């Protein structure tokens, strides 16, 4: 099927949602990747627990809008990705978030009790029949990249850009390795991490 190679940059084909504004600090990495590839996305807050009716409304809306992928991030008991997947046939990529509350006045209460394992298991352990593809804890950038790969099945132009992205990664590792070889590990580390 023929697709205008740039149609992914005009109309949002990807919906990014998150359970709380506090998730935006992590979720924005998915947006950064999509922006890098010139992919238009629409971003919203939908809470599975605080706005349960909005969740089913959003699933209908996403289908009406013709979204091809939904990236959903949530922390703690993290029902958002799974519940959205239950309401739609659109593929859902879940981002488990390690809840971090910067307003807590003690370090002890800044992080969720299970450090992201709670959300990882809530999102990945969906029952057979209602899958959510799950990335690592706080790995929103990977969710963005995976969404680009899904769109790449339809847009040859994106497949080319993904190839280029891989090439750049390769070159950047070689460059760092050359520097490490030249400086030696001790100097390399203190330069890189400014010890
Ligand atoms: C979840 O509860 C959200 O996805 C968020 O990660 C977590 C904490 O939310 P806030 O209390 O910061 O709004 O539903």
GROMACS .gro file of C-alpha atoms and ligand atoms in nm:
model
  209
    1UNK     CA    1   0.000   0.000   0.000
    2UNK     CA    2   0.132   0.347  -0.086
    3UNK     CA    3   0.181   0.598   0.196
    4UNK     CA    4   0.285   0.958   0.174
    5UNK     CA    5   0.624   0.927   0.348
    6UNK     CA    6   0.562   1.239   0.551
    7UNK     CA    7   0.204   1.165   0.659
    8UNK     CA    8   0.333   1.057   1.001
    9UNK     CA    9   0.458   1.410   1.060
   10UNK     CA   10   0.126   1.582   0.989
   11UNK     CA   11  -0.131   1.384   1.183
   12UNK     CA   12  -0.060   1.213   1.516
   13UNK     CA   13  -0.036   0.837   1.469
   14UNK     CA   14   0.097   0.780   1.819
   15UNK     CA   15  -0.075   0.860   2.146
   16UNK     CA   16   0.137   0.904   2.457
   17UNK     CA   17  -0.051   0.878   2.783
   18UNK     CA   18   0.054   0.871   3.147
   19UNK     CA   19  -0.116   0.826   3.481
   20UNK     CA   20  -0.002   1.152   3.637
   21UNK     CA   21   0.179   1.474   3.556
   22UNK     CA   22   0.458   1.340   3.779
   23UNK     CA   23   0.521   1.073   3.511
   24UNK     CA   24   0.598   1.339   3.252
   25UNK     CA   25   0.959   1.370   3.372
   26UNK     CA   26   1.015   1.013   3.253
   27UNK     CA   27   0.768   0.997   2.964
   28UNK     CA   28   0.912   1.296   2.785
   29UNK     CA   29   1.202   1.075   2.668
   30UNK     CA   30   0.954   0.892   2.441
   31UNK     CA   31   0.849   1.227   2.294
   32UNK     CA   32   1.212   1.328   2.238
   33UNK     CA   33   1.270   1.015   2.026
   34UNK     CA   34   0.950   1.063   1.824
   35UNK     CA   35   1.042   1.429   1.766
   36UNK     CA   36   1.387   1.321   1.648
   37UNK     CA   37   1.222   1.100   1.385
   38UNK     CA   38   0.976   1.375   1.292
   39UNK     CA   39   0.676   1.174   1.412
   40UNK     CA   40   0.379   1.370   1.535
   41UNK     CA   41   0.232   1.244   1.862
   42UNK     CA   42  -0.046   1.350   2.094
   43UNK     CA   43   0.021   1.355   2.468
   44UNK     CA   44  -0.235   1.334   2.749
   45UNK     CA   45  -0.281   1.242   3.115
   46UNK     CA   46  -0.528   0.958   3.173
   47UNK     CA   47  -0.541   0.800   3.517
   48UNK     CA   48  -0.675   0.443   3.542
   49UNK     CA   49  -0.766   0.498   3.907
   50UNK     CA   50  -0.855   0.864   3.925
   51UNK     CA   51  -1.036   0.894   3.590
   52UNK     CA   52  -1.158   0.540   3.509
   53UNK     CA   53  -1.435   0.652   3.271
   54UNK     CA   54  -1.192   0.878   3.085
   55UNK     CA   55  -0.977   0.571   3.026
   56UNK     CA   56  -1.244   0.391   2.822
   57UNK     CA   57  -1.332   0.719   2.646
   58UNK     CA   58  -0.966   0.760   2.550
   59UNK     CA   59  -0.950   0.409   2.402
   60UNK     CA   60  -1.248   0.491   2.177
   61UNK     CA   61  -1.097   0.829   2.089
   62UNK     CA   62  -0.761   0.671   1.997
   63UNK     CA   63  -0.936   0.431   1.758
   64UNK     CA   64  -1.141   0.712   1.605
   65UNK     CA   65  -0.826   0.920   1.556
   66UNK     CA   66  -0.655   0.627   1.383
   67UNK     CA   67  -0.362   0.600   1.625
   68UNK     CA   68  -0.135   0.310   1.528
   69UNK     CA   69   0.041   0.277   1.864
   70UNK     CA   70  -0.029   0.389   2.220
   71UNK     CA   71   0.262   0.443   2.459
   72UNK     CA   72   0.130   0.428   2.814
   73UNK     CA   73   0.337   0.499   3.125
   74UNK     CA   74   0.238   0.453   3.488
   75UNK     CA   75   0.392   0.394   3.828
   76UNK     CA   76   0.293   0.198   4.138
   77UNK     CA   77   0.006  -0.042   4.073
   78UNK     CA   78   0.017   0.085   3.712
   79UNK     CA   79  -0.314  -0.031   3.563
   80UNK     CA   80  -0.321   0.223   3.279
   81UNK     CA   81  -0.133   0.030   3.004
   82UNK     CA   82  -0.314  -0.297   3.072
   83UNK     CA   83  -0.659  -0.142   3.096
   84UNK     CA   84  -0.608   0.061   2.778
   85UNK     CA   85  -0.498  -0.260   2.602
   86UNK     CA   86  -0.816  -0.429   2.725
   87UNK     CA   87  -1.027  -0.156   2.566
   88UNK     CA   88  -0.863  -0.137   2.222
   89UNK     CA   89  -0.703  -0.337   1.941
   90UNK     CA   90  -0.429  -0.073   1.903
   91UNK     CA   91  -0.088  -0.210   2.014
   92UNK     CA   92   0.010  -0.073   2.355
   93UNK     CA   93   0.367  -0.026   2.473
   94UNK     CA   94   0.384   0.002   2.851
   95UNK     CA   95   0.643   0.204   3.039
   96UNK     CA   96   0.680   0.103   3.406
   97UNK     CA   97   0.771   0.409   3.610
   98UNK     CA   98   0.962   0.420   3.933
   99UNK     CA   99   0.753   0.665   4.131
  100UNK     CA  100   0.966   0.950   4.258
  101UNK     CA  101   0.808   1.218   4.469
  102UNK     CA  102   1.038   1.517   4.494
  103UNK     CA  103   0.803   1.687   4.737
  104UNK     CA  104   0.862   1.421   5.006
  105UNK     CA  105   1.071   1.573   5.281
  106UNK     CA  106   1.263   1.256   5.359
  107UNK     CA  107   1.477   1.047   5.120
  108UNK     CA  108   1.304   0.740   5.260
  109UNK     CA  109   0.970   0.842   5.115
  110UNK     CA  110   1.090   0.978   4.783
  111UNK     CA  111   1.077   0.642   4.599
  112UNK     CA  112   0.797   0.389   4.572
  113UNK     CA  113   0.842   0.099   4.812
  114UNK     CA  114   0.937  -0.148   4.536
  115UNK     CA  115   1.147   0.083   4.321
  116UNK     CA  116   0.960   0.025   3.994
  117UNK     CA  117   0.930  -0.353   4.026
  118UNK     CA  118   0.569  -0.296   4.128
  119UNK     CA  119   0.485  -0.121   3.801
  120UNK     CA  120   0.701  -0.353   3.588
  121UNK     CA  121   0.508  -0.658   3.708
  122UNK     CA  122   0.170  -0.484   3.693
  123UNK     CA  123   0.229  -0.396   3.328
  124UNK     CA  124   0.409  -0.703   3.196
  125UNK     CA  125   0.205  -0.972   3.373
  126UNK     CA  126  -0.108  -0.926   3.166
  127UNK     CA  127  -0.325  -1.236   3.129
  128UNK     CA  128  -0.300  -1.435   2.805
  129UNK     CA  129  -0.516  -1.271   2.541
  130UNK     CA  130  -0.454  -0.909   2.635
  131UNK     CA  131  -0.085  -0.834   2.584
  132UNK     CA  132   0.111  -0.518   2.659
  133UNK     CA  133   0.464  -0.497   2.522
  134UNK     CA  134   0.667  -0.374   2.820
  135UNK     CA  135   0.996  -0.186   2.822
  136UNK     CA  136   1.232  -0.161   3.120
  137UNK     CA  137   1.164   0.058   3.423
  138UNK     CA  138   1.178   0.427   3.322
  139UNK     CA  139   1.288   0.327   2.968
  140UNK     CA  140   1.045   0.560   2.789
  141UNK     CA  141   1.299   0.625   2.512
  142UNK     CA  142   1.286   0.255   2.421
  143UNK     CA  143   0.908   0.277   2.402
  144UNK     CA  144   0.950   0.565   2.157
  145UNK     CA  145   1.196   0.365   1.947
  146UNK     CA  146   0.976   0.058   1.944
  147UNK     CA  147   0.685   0.271   1.826
  148UNK     CA  148   0.903   0.403   1.542
  149UNK     CA  149   0.981   0.041   1.446
  150UNK     CA  150   0.610  -0.044   1.434
  151UNK     CA  151   0.542   0.255   1.208
  152UNK     CA  152   0.848   0.152   1.005
  153UNK     CA  153   0.644  -0.144   0.879
  154UNK     CA  154   0.432   0.107   0.687
  155UNK     CA  155   0.676   0.387   0.611
  156UNK     CA  156   0.993   0.300   0.420
  157UNK     CA  157   1.125   0.644   0.502
  158UNK     CA  158   1.120   0.561   0.875
  159UNK     CA  159   1.301   0.232   0.813
  160UNK     CA  160   1.579   0.430   0.647
  161UNK     CA  161   1.595   0.670   0.942
  162UNK     CA  162   1.612   0.374   1.184
  163UNK     CA  163   1.904   0.233   0.987
  164UNK     CA  164   2.083   0.567   1.012
  165UNK     CA  165   2.012   0.578   1.388
  166UNK     CA  166   2.180   0.237   1.430
  167UNK     CA  167   2.478   0.354   1.225
  168UNK     CA  168   2.520   0.660   1.450
  169UNK     CA  169   2.509   0.441   1.761
  170UNK     CA  170   2.778   0.219   1.612
  171UNK     CA  171   3.000   0.517   1.529
  172UNK     CA  172   2.956   0.671   1.873
  173UNK     CA  173   3.071   0.348   2.047
  174UNK     CA  174   3.375   0.325   1.817
  175UNK     CA  175   3.464   0.688   1.891
  176UNK     CA  176   3.446   0.631   2.267
  177UNK     CA  177   3.643   0.309   2.241
  178UNK     CA  178   3.920   0.485   2.045
  179UNK     CA  179   3.936   0.752   2.315
  180UNK     CA  180   3.950   0.489   2.591
  181UNK     CA  181   4.230   0.306   2.408
  182UNK     CA  182   4.426   0.629   2.371
  183UNK     CA  183   4.381   0.767   2.725
  184UNK     CA  184   4.366   0.442   2.922
  185UNK     CA  185   4.077   0.354   3.149
  186UNK     CA  186   4.173   0.569   3.449
  187UNK     CA  187   4.212   0.894   3.256
  188UNK     CA  188   3.913   0.816   3.034
  189UNK     CA  189   3.685   0.766   3.334
  190UNK     CA  190   3.795   1.078   3.520
  191UNK     CA  191   3.756   1.287   3.203
  192UNK     CA  192   3.417   1.144   3.119
  193UNK     CA  193   3.270   1.157   3.468
  194UNK     CA  194   3.472   1.459   3.584
  195UNK     CA  195   3.605   1.297   3.902
  196LIG     C1  196   0.028   0.642   3.925
  196LIG     O1  197   0.062   0.684   4.051
  196LIG     C2  198   0.091   0.741   3.831
  196LIG     O2  199   0.117   0.681   3.709
  196LIG     C3  200   0.215   0.786   3.904
  196LIG     O3  201   0.330   0.718   3.856
  196LIG     C4  202   0.188   0.746   4.047
  196LIG     C5  203   0.199   0.862   4.144
  196LIG     O4  204   0.112   0.965   4.100
  196LIG     P1  205   0.113   1.110   4.171
  196LIG     O5  206   0.078   1.085   4.312
  196LIG     O6  207   0.252   1.165   4.154
  196LIG     O7  208   0.009   1.192   4.097
  196LIG     O8  209  -0.109   0.636   3.908
   0.00000   0.00000   0.00000
